[in-house]
Amino acid sequence: MTLQYALELIGTFVFAISGALAVREREHDIFGAGFTGFITAIGGGTLRDILLDAYPLVWIADINVLYAILVGILAAFIFPNFLSKLRKTLFLFDTLGIAFFTVLGVEKALSLGVRPEIAAIMGMFSAVMGGVIRDTLTNEIPILFRKEIYASACLAGAILYLILNYFGLERDWNLLISVAAIIAIRLVAMKYKLSLPRLD
Amino acid sequence: MTLQYALELIGTFVFAISGALAVREREHDIFGAGFTGFITAIGGGTLRDILLDAYPLVWIADINVLYAILVGILAAFIFPNFLSKLRKTLFLFDTLGIAFFTVLGVEKALSLGVRPEIAAIMGMFSAVMGGVIRDTLTNEIPILFRKEIYASACLAGAILYLILNYFGLERDWNLLISVAAIIAIRLVAMKYKLSLPRLD
Amino acid sequence: MTLQYALELIGTFVFAISGALAVREREHDIFGAGFTGFITAIGGGTLRDILLDAYPLVWIADINVLYAILVGILAAFIFPNFLSKLRKTLFLFDTLGIAFFTVLGVEKALSLGVRPEIAAIMGMFSAVMGGVIRDTLTNEIPILFRKEIYASACLAGAILYLILNYFGLERDWNLLISVAAIIAIRLVAMKYKLSLPRLD
């Protein structure tokens, strides 16, 4: 098991936790919470792979992904209060998760032979569309349409990765720098309550 | 035409009726009602087949499915009051429909070579995602996230089917028992207002 | 570059503008507006091609589509007030766009060998599902479920195209007549506030 594979499973696990806990304030029972955890964890990558015709889907081909999700959901069921108190830690993990999935999504798209412009969109989709689908199903306004700098940080990081890749930067360094850039943009935007301008 | 094929068409027909009538209290015109009937009837199986890369989609390959839907929608248009008075009968048919589609979805997934854990999810998706997509499009909270035991009954029945299948039970008996189990769970849960615990 | 290809790019461009401006009254920042412009422009054709297993998707295979969208989004960012004042013109372009995309969607589906009934649905989906997905993501009731004659005009035009095609009408004339029929139905319905009956 490589480090990257371990990170992917951990990212999936964290997404499942945050997805299951996202509905906590609402009327959902444990089935609904598990369902949203599942959708949050697989939604982005699934949409990317359907758009790219990249079958079989990751979570269908590799059962470990499903188990990482189930463990995440179980953790959310057993320790909801403990995990909710870890909100700041979870936020950090979620930020790490979207940053990491963005770059992996870009790489997967590139490996399938699409143009960089498309790969940038696929990277962002991988990271954020799970949450968008979850919010849509549960009748929330997706975070993507709220004020926060969120998906735009992923898109910026994806573009950075593609630029550095174009100039021949070694892959592991590029991964590290692009992930760090996404995290930095998101944290700085949160701290200083930065937001993009509105259309008016 | 086998009994199973006839049951599939009848299930599709009933889903189309319940989908078209689901929007009755709202502002939808007959086009909107027909559209939701259509989405309700094909949504679950379509999502399952897209996830599994199982093309062509059932309703695109077999035009009878589309006609079963059209007849269901027409019936909803012509006899809305009569059918709405049959609410209890329709509830029974809907319950029969989700139970039957769950097991057929499990079998289709297994026949495509996926693992049983994935097949269980696909069975549940086949049965309930049509309604979820319909509710999402019409800005309702999907039933799956409300209190009722609904999708969880399908998941339980799917798992039961897989266990009995693992132990070598003959297929027709397994179909019968698993379908009966889903119906029983749903009816008992409705009668005694049972619900799963919430996350708190 | 053929006339038809030019019209497709212009249609995509107009859809991106109307999608980006659709959210103007709401809280969206420029990223959210760009995202909705993108979804509006690609959603319908993407859904059609996923349902028909027609890969690669148009906007992934042909980068010009993405640039037409980006230019449309940029135009919406730079001239929002000017474009909003052009509401009537945009409405005409949007009507032209859905009419044109309906017929192209029908033709694409037919070219993939599906039956005419399916092709009619695919034509309508091509034209209207981008807006439906956009409205669903942003928690609006899709226009399809509101009073206006919108998707039903597309479906009527698609059926007209298929009938004229069946009777051997030459393709360019058929395109012209069917597009004109959709536009006429929509404009007349708007002018006289016609709507389909409700289900009651």
Coordinates of C-alpha atoms in Angstrom, one line a residue:
Chain A
M1 CA 0.0 0.0 0.0
T2 CA 1.6 3.2 -1.1
L3 CA 1.4 6.5 0.8
Q4 CA -0.8 8.0 -1.9
Y5 CA -3.3 5.1 -1.7
A6 CA -3.4 5.4 2.1
L7 CA -4.0 9.2 1.8
E8 CA -6.9 8.5 -0.7
L9 CA -8.6 6.2 1.8
I10 CA -8.1 8.6 4.7
G11 CA -9.5 11.4 2.6
T12 CA -12.5 9.3 1.7
F13 CA -12.9 8.4 5.4
V14 CA -12.8 12.1 6.4
F15 CA -15.3 13.1 3.7
A16 CA -17.7 10.4 4.9
I17 CA -17.5 11.7 8.5
S18 CA -18.0 15.3 7.5
G19 CA -20.9 14.3 5.2
A20 CA -22.6 12.2 7.9
L21 CA -22.2 15.0 10.5
A22 CA -23.3 17.7 8.0
V23 CA -26.9 16.7 8.5
R24 CA -26.8 16.5 12.2
E25 CA -28.8 19.6 13.0
R26 CA -31.6 18.4 10.8
E27 CA -34.2 15.7 11.1
H28 CA -32.3 12.9 9.5
D29 CA -32.1 9.5 11.1
I30 CA -28.9 7.4 11.0
F31 CA -29.8 6.0 7.6
G32 CA -30.1 9.5 6.1
A33 CA -26.8 10.5 7.8
G34 CA -25.1 7.4 6.4
F35 CA -26.5 8.1 3.0
T36 CA -25.2 11.7 3.0
G37 CA -21.8 10.5 4.2
F38 CA -21.6 8.0 1.4
I39 CA -22.7 10.6 -1.3
T40 CA -20.3 13.2 0.0
A41 CA -17.4 10.7 -0.1
I42 CA -18.0 9.3 -3.6
G43 CA -20.0 12.0 -5.4
G44 CA -17.1 14.1 -6.8
G45 CA -15.0 11.3 -8.1
T46 CA -18.0 9.5 -9.5
L47 CA -19.2 12.5 -11.4
R48 CA -15.6 13.0 -12.8
D49 CA -15.4 9.4 -13.9
I50 CA -18.8 9.4 -15.5
L51 CA -18.0 12.5 -17.4
L52 CA -14.7 11.0 -18.5
D53 CA -16.1 7.6 -19.3
A54 CA -13.5 6.1 -16.8
Y55 CA -15.1 2.8 -15.8
P56 CA -15.2 0.9 -13.5
L57 CA -15.9 3.6 -10.9
V58 CA -13.2 3.7 -8.2
W59 CA -15.5 2.7 -5.3
I60 CA -17.0 -0.1 -7.4
A61 CA -13.6 -1.5 -8.4
D62 CA -11.9 -1.2 -5.0
I63 CA -14.0 -2.4 -2.1
N64 CA -11.6 -0.7 0.4
V65 CA -13.1 2.6 -0.6
L66 CA -16.5 1.5 0.5
Y67 CA -15.1 0.2 3.8
A68 CA -13.2 3.5 4.4
I69 CA -16.6 5.2 4.0
L70 CA -18.4 2.7 6.3
V71 CA -15.8 3.2 9.0
G72 CA -16.2 6.9 8.6
I73 CA -20.0 6.7 8.9
L74 CA -19.7 4.4 11.9
A75 CA -17.3 6.8 13.6
A76 CA -19.8 9.6 13.0
F77 CA -22.5 7.4 14.6
I78 CA -20.5 6.4 17.6
F79 CA -18.7 9.6 18.4
P80 CA -20.9 12.4 17.0
N81 CA -20.3 14.7 20.0
F82 CA -16.6 14.1 20.1
L83 CA -16.2 14.6 16.4
S84 CA -18.4 17.7 16.4
K85 CA -16.1 19.2 19.1
L86 CA -13.3 18.5 16.7
R87 CA -14.9 20.8 14.2
K88 CA -11.7 22.8 13.7
T89 CA -9.7 19.6 13.2
L90 CA -12.3 18.3 10.8
F91 CA -12.3 21.6 8.9
L92 CA -8.5 21.2 8.5
F93 CA -8.9 17.6 7.4
D94 CA -11.7 18.6 5.0
T95 CA -9.5 21.3 3.5
L96 CA -6.6 18.8 3.2
G97 CA -9.1 16.4 1.6
I98 CA -10.4 18.8 -1.1
A99 CA -6.8 20.0 -1.8
F100 CA -5.6 16.4 -2.3
F101 CA -8.6 15.2 -4.3
T102 CA -8.3 18.2 -6.6
V103 CA -4.8 17.4 -7.6
L104 CA -5.5 13.6 -7.9
G105 CA -8.5 14.5 -10.1
V106 CA -6.4 16.6 -12.3
E107 CA -3.8 13.8 -12.7
K108 CA -6.5 11.2 -13.4
A109 CA -8.0 13.4 -16.1
L110 CA -4.6 14.1 -17.7
S111 CA -3.8 10.4 -17.7
L112 CA -7.0 9.8 -19.7
G113 CA -5.7 12.2 -22.3
V114 CA -8.0 15.3 -21.9
R115 CA -6.7 18.8 -22.4
P116 CA -5.4 20.7 -19.4
E117 CA -8.4 23.1 -19.4
I118 CA -10.7 20.1 -18.9
A119 CA -8.4 18.5 -16.4
A120 CA -8.6 21.7 -14.2
I121 CA -12.4 21.4 -14.2
M122 CA -12.3 17.7 -13.4
G123 CA -9.9 18.3 -10.5
M124 CA -12.3 20.9 -9.0
F125 CA -15.3 18.6 -9.6
S126 CA -13.5 15.7 -7.9
A127 CA -13.1 17.8 -4.8
V128 CA -16.3 19.7 -4.4
M129 CA -19.1 18.0 -6.3
G130 CA -19.7 15.3 -3.6
G131 CA -20.7 18.1 -1.2
V132 CA -22.7 19.9 -3.9
I133 CA -24.7 16.7 -4.7
R134 CA -25.2 16.1 -0.9
D135 CA -26.4 19.7 -0.4
T136 CA -28.7 19.5 -3.4
L137 CA -30.3 16.2 -2.3
T138 CA -30.9 17.6 1.2
N139 CA -32.3 20.9 -0.1
E140 CA -29.4 23.1 1.1
I141 CA -27.8 25.8 -1.0
P142 CA -24.4 24.2 -1.9
I143 CA -21.4 25.8 -0.2
L144 CA -20.1 26.5 -3.7
F145 CA -22.8 29.2 -4.1
R146 CA -22.2 30.8 -0.8
K147 CA -19.7 33.4 0.0
E148 CA -16.8 31.3 1.1
I149 CA -13.8 30.8 -1.1
Y150 CA -14.1 27.0 -1.6
A151 CA -14.4 25.6 -5.1
S152 CA -12.5 28.6 -6.4
A153 CA -9.5 27.7 -4.3
C154 CA -9.6 24.2 -5.8
L155 CA -9.8 25.6 -9.3
A156 CA -6.8 27.9 -8.6
G157 CA -4.8 25.0 -7.2
A158 CA -5.7 22.8 -10.2
I159 CA -4.5 25.6 -12.6
L160 CA -1.3 26.0 -10.6
Y161 CA -0.6 22.3 -10.8
L162 CA -1.1 22.4 -14.6
I163 CA 1.2 25.4 -15.0
L164 CA 4.0 23.9 -12.9
N165 CA 3.5 20.6 -14.7
Y166 CA 3.8 22.4 -18.1
F167 CA 7.1 23.9 -16.9
G168 CA 8.3 20.4 -16.1
L169 CA 8.3 20.5 -12.3
E170 CA 8.8 17.0 -10.8
R171 CA 5.4 15.4 -9.9
D172 CA 5.8 14.9 -6.1
W173 CA 7.0 18.5 -5.6
N174 CA 4.1 19.7 -7.8
L175 CA 1.6 17.7 -5.8
L176 CA 3.0 19.2 -2.6
I177 CA 3.0 22.8 -3.8
S178 CA -0.4 22.7 -5.3
V179 CA -2.0 21.0 -2.3
A180 CA -0.3 23.6 -0.1
A181 CA -1.6 26.4 -2.3
I182 CA -5.2 25.3 -2.1
I183 CA -4.9 24.9 1.7
A184 CA -3.3 28.3 2.0
I185 CA -5.9 30.1 -0.1
R186 CA -8.7 28.5 1.9
L187 CA -7.2 29.2 5.3
V188 CA -6.3 32.8 4.5
A189 CA -9.7 33.4 3.0
M190 CA -11.4 32.0 6.1
K191 CA -9.2 33.9 8.5
Y192 CA -9.6 37.3 6.8
K193 CA -13.2 36.6 5.6
L194 CA -12.1 37.2 2.1
S195 CA -14.7 36.6 -0.7
L196 CA -14.9 37.0 -4.4
P197 CA -16.7 40.0 -5.7
R198 CA -20.4 39.7 -6.6
L199 CA -21.9 40.3 -10.0
D200 CA -23.3 43.8 -9.9
Chain B
M1 CA -43.4 -12.6 -22.2
T2 CA -42.3 -14.0 -18.9
L3 CA -44.0 -13.3 -15.6
Q4 CA -40.9 -11.4 -14.5
Y5 CA -41.0 -9.1 -17.5
A6 CA -44.7 -8.5 -17.0
L7 CA -44.0 -7.6 -13.3
E8 CA -41.2 -5.2 -14.4
L9 CA -43.6 -3.4 -16.8
I10 CA -46.3 -3.2 -14.2
G11 CA -43.9 -1.9 -11.6
T12 CA -42.8 0.8 -14.0
F13 CA -46.4 1.7 -14.7
V14 CA -47.2 2.0 -11.0
F15 CA -44.1 4.2 -10.4
A16 CA -45.2 6.5 -13.2
I17 CA -48.6 6.9 -11.7
S18 CA -47.3 7.6 -8.2
G19 CA -44.7 10.0 -9.7
A20 CA -47.3 11.9 -11.7
L21 CA -49.7 12.1 -8.8
A22 CA -47.0 13.1 -6.3
V23 CA -47.0 16.6 -7.6
R24 CA -50.8 17.0 -7.6
E25 CA -51.0 19.4 -4.8
R26 CA -48.5 21.7 -6.4
E27 CA -48.6 24.1 -9.3
H28 CA -47.5 21.7 -11.9
D29 CA -49.3 21.5 -15.2
I30 CA -49.8 18.2 -17.0
F31 CA -46.4 18.4 -18.6
G32 CA -44.7 18.8 -15.2
A33 CA -46.7 15.9 -13.9
G34 CA -45.8 13.7 -16.8
F35 CA -42.2 14.6 -16.5
T36 CA -42.1 13.7 -12.8
G37 CA -43.9 10.4 -13.6
F38 CA -41.2 9.7 -16.1
I39 CA -38.3 10.6 -13.9
T40 CA -39.8 8.6 -11.0
A41 CA -40.2 5.5 -13.2
I42 CA -36.7 5.5 -14.8
G43 CA -34.5 7.4 -12.4
G44 CA -33.4 4.6 -10.1
G45 CA -32.6 2.0 -12.8
T46 CA -30.9 4.7 -14.9
L47 CA -28.6 5.8 -12.1
R48 CA -27.8 2.1 -11.4
D49 CA -26.9 1.4 -15.0
I50 CA -24.8 4.6 -15.4
L51 CA -22.9 3.7 -12.3
L52 CA -22.3 0.2 -13.6
D53 CA -21.7 1.2 -17.2
A54 CA -24.5 -1.1 -18.2
Y55 CA -25.5 0.3 -21.6
P56 CA -27.9 0.6 -23.4
L57 CA -30.2 1.8 -20.6
V58 CA -33.3 -0.4 -20.2
W59 CA -35.8 2.2 -21.3
I60 CA -33.8 3.1 -24.3
A61 CA -33.3 -0.5 -25.4
D62 CA -36.9 -1.6 -24.8
I63 CA -39.6 0.7 -26.0
N64 CA -42.2 -1.2 -24.0
V65 CA -40.8 0.4 -20.8
L66 CA -41.6 3.9 -22.3
Y67 CA -45.1 2.9 -23.2
A68 CA -45.7 1.4 -19.7
I69 CA -44.7 4.8 -18.4
L70 CA -46.9 6.7 -20.9
V71 CA -49.9 4.6 -20.0
G72 CA -49.2 5.2 -16.3
I73 CA -49.0 9.0 -16.9
L74 CA -52.2 8.9 -19.0
A75 CA -54.0 7.0 -16.3
A76 CA -52.9 9.6 -13.8
F77 CA -54.2 12.4 -16.1
I78 CA -57.6 10.7 -16.8
F79 CA -58.4 9.3 -13.4
P80 CA -56.6 11.5 -10.9
N81 CA -59.3 11.6 -8.3
F82 CA -60.1 7.9 -8.6
L83 CA -56.4 7.0 -8.3
S84 CA -55.9 9.4 -5.4
K85 CA -58.7 7.7 -3.6
L86 CA -56.8 4.5 -4.1
R87 CA -54.0 6.0 -2.1
K88 CA -53.8 2.9 0.1
T89 CA -53.8 0.6 -2.9
L90 CA -51.2 2.7 -4.5
F91 CA -49.1 2.6 -1.4
L92 CA -49.3 -1.2 -1.5
F93 CA -48.3 -1.2 -5.1
D94 CA -45.5 1.2 -4.5
T95 CA -44.2 -0.9 -1.7
L96 CA -44.4 -4.0 -3.9
G97 CA -42.6 -2.0 -6.6
I98 CA -39.7 -0.9 -4.5
A99 CA -39.3 -4.4 -3.1
F100 CA -39.3 -6.0 -6.5
F101 CA -37.0 -3.5 -8.1
T102 CA -34.6 -3.8 -5.2
V103 CA -34.1 -7.5 -5.8
L104 CA -34.0 -7.1 -9.6
G105 CA -31.3 -4.4 -9.1
V106 CA -29.2 -6.6 -6.9
E107 CA -29.5 -9.4 -9.5
K108 CA -28.5 -7.2 -12.3
A109 CA -25.5 -5.8 -10.4
L110 CA -24.4 -9.3 -9.5
S111 CA -24.7 -10.4 -13.1
L112 CA -22.4 -7.6 -14.1
G113 CA -19.7 -9.1 -11.8
V114 CA -19.6 -6.6 -8.9
R115 CA -19.1 -7.6 -5.3
P116 CA -22.2 -8.2 -3.1
E117 CA -21.6 -5.1 -1.0
I118 CA -21.9 -3.0 -4.2
A119 CA -24.9 -5.0 -5.4
A120 CA -26.7 -4.2 -2.2
I121 CA -26.2 -0.5 -2.8
M122 CA -27.3 -0.9 -6.4
G123 CA -30.5 -2.7 -5.4
M124 CA -31.4 0.0 -3.1
F125 CA -30.6 2.7 -5.6
S126 CA -32.7 1.0 -8.3
A127 CA -35.7 1.2 -6.0
V128 CA -35.5 4.6 -4.4
M129 CA -33.3 6.9 -6.5
G130 CA -36.1 7.7 -9.0
G131 CA -38.1 9.2 -6.1
V132 CA -35.1 10.9 -4.7
I133 CA -34.3 12.6 -8.1
R134 CA -37.9 13.6 -8.5
D135 CA -38.1 15.1 -5.1
T136 CA -34.8 16.9 -5.7
L137 CA -35.9 18.4 -9.0
T138 CA -39.2 19.6 -7.5
N139 CA -37.5 21.0 -4.4
E140 CA -38.9 18.6 -1.9
I141 CA -36.9 16.9 0.9
P142 CA -36.5 13.3 -0.5
I143 CA -38.5 10.7 1.5
L144 CA -35.2 9.0 2.1
F145 CA -34.2 11.8 4.5
R146 CA -37.5 11.9 6.3
K147 CA -38.5 9.7 9.2
E148 CA -40.1 6.8 7.4
I149 CA -38.4 3.5 7.0
Y150 CA -38.1 3.4 3.3
A151 CA -34.7 3.0 1.7
S152 CA -33.4 1.2 4.7
A153 CA -36.1 -1.5 4.2
C154 CA -34.8 -1.9 0.7
L155 CA -31.2 -2.1 1.8
A156 CA -32.1 -4.7 4.5
G157 CA -34.0 -6.8 1.8
A158 CA -31.0 -6.5 -0.5
I159 CA -28.7 -7.8 2.1
L160 CA -31.1 -10.6 3.0
Y161 CA -31.2 -11.6 -0.6
L162 CA -27.4 -11.7 -0.8
I163 CA -27.1 -13.7 2.4
L164 CA -29.6 -16.3 1.2
N165 CA -28.0 -16.4 -2.2
Y166 CA -24.6 -17.0 -0.5
F167 CA -26.1 -20.0 1.3
G168 CA -27.3 -21.4 -2.0
L169 CA -31.1 -20.8 -1.7
E170 CA -32.8 -21.3 -5.0
R171 CA -33.4 -18.0 -6.9
D172 CA -37.2 -17.9 -7.1
W173 CA -37.6 -18.7 -3.4
N174 CA -35.0 -16.1 -2.6
L175 CA -36.8 -13.5 -4.7
L176 CA -40.0 -14.3 -3.0
I177 CA -38.6 -14.2 0.6
S178 CA -36.6 -11.0 0.1
V179 CA -39.4 -9.1 -1.6
A180 CA -41.7 -10.3 1.2
A181 CA -39.2 -9.1 3.8
I182 CA -39.0 -5.6 2.4
I183 CA -42.8 -5.3 2.2
A184 CA -43.1 -6.6 5.8
I185 CA -40.5 -4.2 7.2
R186 CA -42.2 -1.3 5.4
L187 CA -45.7 -2.2 6.5
V188 CA -44.8 -3.0 10.1
A189 CA -42.8 0.3 10.3
M190 CA -45.8 2.2 8.9
K191 CA -48.3 0.6 11.2
Y192 CA -46.3 1.0 14.4
K193 CA -44.7 4.3 13.3
L194 CA -41.3 2.8 13.8
S195 CA -38.3 4.9 12.8
L196 CA -34.6 4.6 13.0
P197 CA -32.8 6.5 15.7
R198 CA -31.4 10.0 15.0
L199 CA -27.8 11.0 15.3
D200 CA -27.5 12.8 18.6
Chain C
M1 CA -16.3 26.0 -39.9
T2 CA -19.8 25.2 -41.1
L3 CA -22.8 27.4 -40.4
Q4 CA -24.2 24.7 -38.1
Y5 CA -21.0 24.5 -36.0
A6 CA -21.0 28.3 -35.7
L7 CA -24.6 28.2 -34.6
E8 CA -23.8 25.6 -32.0
L9 CA -21.0 27.7 -30.5
I10 CA -23.2 30.8 -30.5
G11 CA -26.0 28.9 -28.8
T12 CA -23.6 27.7 -26.1
F13 CA -22.3 31.2 -25.7
V14 CA -25.8 32.6 -25.2
F15 CA -26.7 29.8 -22.7
A16 CA -23.6 30.6 -20.7
I17 CA -24.6 34.3 -20.5
S18 CA -28.2 33.6 -19.5
G19 CA -27.0 31.0 -17.0
A20 CA -24.5 33.4 -15.4
L21 CA -27.0 36.2 -15.2
A22 CA -29.8 34.0 -13.9
V23 CA -28.3 34.1 -10.5
R24 CA -27.7 37.8 -10.5
E25 CA -30.4 38.7 -7.9
R26 CA -29.0 36.2 -5.5
E27 CA -26.0 36.1 -3.2
H28 CA -23.6 34.4 -5.7
D29 CA -20.1 35.7 -6.2
I30 CA -18.5 35.6 -9.7
F31 CA -17.4 32.1 -9.2
G32 CA -20.9 30.9 -8.5
A33 CA -22.2 32.9 -11.5
G34 CA -19.5 31.3 -13.8
F35 CA -20.3 27.9 -12.5
T36 CA -24.0 28.3 -13.2
G37 CA -23.2 29.6 -16.6
F38 CA -21.1 26.6 -17.3
I39 CA -23.7 24.1 -16.0
T40 CA -26.5 25.8 -18.0
A41 CA -24.5 25.6 -21.2
I42 CA -23.3 22.0 -21.0
G43 CA -25.9 20.3 -18.8
G44 CA -28.5 19.3 -21.3
G45 CA -26.1 17.9 -23.9
T46 CA -24.1 16.2 -21.2
L47 CA -27.1 14.4 -19.8
R48 CA -28.2 13.3 -23.2
D49 CA -24.8 11.9 -24.1
I50 CA -24.4 10.1 -20.8
L51 CA -27.8 8.5 -21.3
L52 CA -26.9 7.5 -24.8
D53 CA -23.3 6.4 -23.9
A54 CA -22.1 8.9 -26.5
Y55 CA -18.5 9.5 -25.5
P56 CA -16.4 11.6 -25.5
L57 CA -18.7 14.4 -24.3
V58 CA -18.9 17.3 -26.8
W59 CA -17.3 19.9 -24.5
I60 CA -14.5 17.5 -23.5
A61 CA -13.7 16.6 -27.1
D62 CA -13.9 20.1 -28.6
I63 CA -12.2 22.8 -26.5
N64 CA -13.9 25.5 -28.6
V65 CA -17.1 24.8 -26.7
L66 CA -15.4 25.5 -23.4
Y67 CA -14.1 28.8 -24.8
A68 CA -17.5 29.8 -26.1
I69 CA -18.7 29.3 -22.5
L70 CA -15.8 31.2 -21.0
V71 CA -16.4 34.2 -23.3
G72 CA -20.1 34.1 -22.5
I73 CA -19.3 34.1 -18.7
L74 CA -16.8 36.9 -19.2
A75 CA -19.4 38.9 -21.1
A76 CA -21.8 38.5 -18.3
F77 CA -19.2 39.7 -15.8
I78 CA -18.1 42.7 -17.8
F79 CA -21.5 43.9 -19.1
P80 CA -24.0 42.6 -16.6
N81 CA -26.2 45.8 -16.7
F82 CA -26.0 46.1 -20.4
L83 CA -26.9 42.5 -20.9
S84 CA -29.7 42.6 -18.4
K85 CA -31.2 45.5 -20.2
L86 CA -31.1 43.3 -23.3
R87 CA -33.4 40.9 -21.4
K88 CA -35.9 40.8 -24.4
T89 CA -33.1 40.1 -26.8
L90 CA -31.6 37.5 -24.5
F91 CA -35.0 35.9 -24.3
L92 CA -35.2 35.7 -28.0
F93 CA -31.7 34.2 -28.2
D94 CA -32.5 31.7 -25.5
T95 CA -35.7 30.7 -27.3
L96 CA -33.6 30.3 -30.5
G97 CA -31.1 28.3 -28.5
I98 CA -33.5 25.8 -27.0
A99 CA -35.2 25.4 -30.4
F100 CA -32.0 24.7 -32.2
F101 CA -30.5 22.4 -29.5
T102 CA -33.7 20.4 -29.5
V103 CA -33.5 19.6 -33.1
L104 CA -29.7 18.9 -32.9
G105 CA -30.3 16.6 -30.0
V106 CA -33.0 14.7 -31.9
E107 CA -30.6 14.3 -34.8
K108 CA -27.7 13.2 -32.6
A109 CA -29.9 10.6 -30.9
L110 CA -31.2 9.3 -34.2
S111 CA -27.7 9.0 -35.6
L112 CA -26.9 6.8 -32.6
G113 CA -29.6 4.4 -33.7
V114 CA -32.3 4.9 -31.0
R115 CA -36.0 4.9 -31.8
P116 CA -37.8 8.1 -32.6
E117 CA -39.7 8.2 -29.3
I118 CA -36.4 8.1 -27.4
A119 CA -34.9 10.7 -29.8
A120 CA -37.8 13.1 -29.0
I121 CA -37.0 12.9 -25.3
M122 CA -33.3 13.3 -26.0
G123 CA -34.0 16.4 -28.0
M124 CA -36.0 18.0 -25.3
F125 CA -33.4 17.0 -22.6
S126 CA -30.6 18.6 -24.7
A127 CA -32.5 21.9 -24.7
V128 CA -33.9 22.2 -21.2
M129 CA -32.0 20.0 -18.7
G130 CA -29.0 22.4 -18.4
G131 CA -31.4 24.9 -16.9
V132 CA -33.1 22.3 -14.8
I133 CA -29.8 21.1 -13.3
R134 CA -28.8 24.8 -12.7
D135 CA -32.1 25.5 -11.0
T136 CA -31.9 22.3 -8.9
L137 CA -28.4 23.1 -7.7
T138 CA -29.3 26.7 -6.8
N139 CA -32.5 25.5 -5.0
E140 CA -34.9 27.1 -7.4
I141 CA -38.0 25.4 -8.8
P142 CA -37.0 24.5 -12.4
I143 CA -38.8 26.5 -15.1
L144 CA -40.0 23.2 -16.4
F145 CA -42.3 22.8 -13.4
R146 CA -43.6 26.4 -13.6
K147 CA -46.5 27.6 -15.6
E148 CA -44.7 28.6 -18.8
I149 CA -44.8 26.6 -22.0
Y150 CA -41.1 25.8 -22.2
A151 CA -40.0 22.2 -22.3
S152 CA -43.4 21.2 -23.8
A153 CA -42.7 23.5 -26.8
C154 CA -39.4 21.7 -27.3
L155 CA -41.0 18.3 -27.1
A156 CA -43.7 19.4 -29.6
G157 CA -41.0 20.6 -32.0
A158 CA -39.0 17.4 -31.6
I159 CA -42.1 15.3 -32.5
L160 CA -42.8 17.6 -35.5
Y161 CA -39.2 17.1 -36.7
L162 CA -39.6 13.3 -36.4
I163 CA -42.9 13.3 -38.3
L164 CA -41.6 15.4 -41.1
N165 CA -38.4 13.3 -41.2
Y166 CA -40.6 10.2 -41.4
F167 CA -42.4 11.6 -44.4
G168 CA -39.0 12.3 -46.1
L169 CA -38.8 16.0 -45.8
E170 CA -35.3 17.3 -46.7
R171 CA -33.2 17.8 -43.6
D172 CA -32.4 21.5 -43.9
W173 CA -36.0 22.4 -44.5
N174 CA -37.0 20.2 -41.6
L175 CA -34.5 21.9 -39.3
L176 CA -35.8 25.3 -40.3
I177 CA -39.5 24.4 -39.9
S178 CA -39.1 22.6 -36.6
V179 CA -37.0 25.3 -35.0
A180 CA -39.5 27.9 -36.2
A181 CA -42.4 25.9 -34.7
I182 CA -40.7 25.7 -31.3
I183 CA -40.0 29.5 -31.4
A184 CA -43.6 30.2 -32.5
I185 CA -45.1 28.1 -29.8
R186 CA -43.0 29.7 -27.1
L187 CA -43.6 33.3 -28.3
V188 CA -47.3 32.8 -28.8
A189 CA -47.6 31.2 -25.4
M190 CA -45.7 34.0 -23.8
K191 CA -47.7 36.7 -25.5
Y192 CA -51.1 35.3 -24.7
K193 CA -50.0 33.8 -21.4
L194 CA -51.1 30.4 -22.5
S195 CA -50.4 27.5 -20.2
L196 CA -51.1 23.8 -20.2
P197 CA -54.0 22.6 -17.9
R198 CA -53.2 21.4 -14.4
L199 CA -53.9 18.0 -13.0
D200 CA -57.1 18.3 -11.0

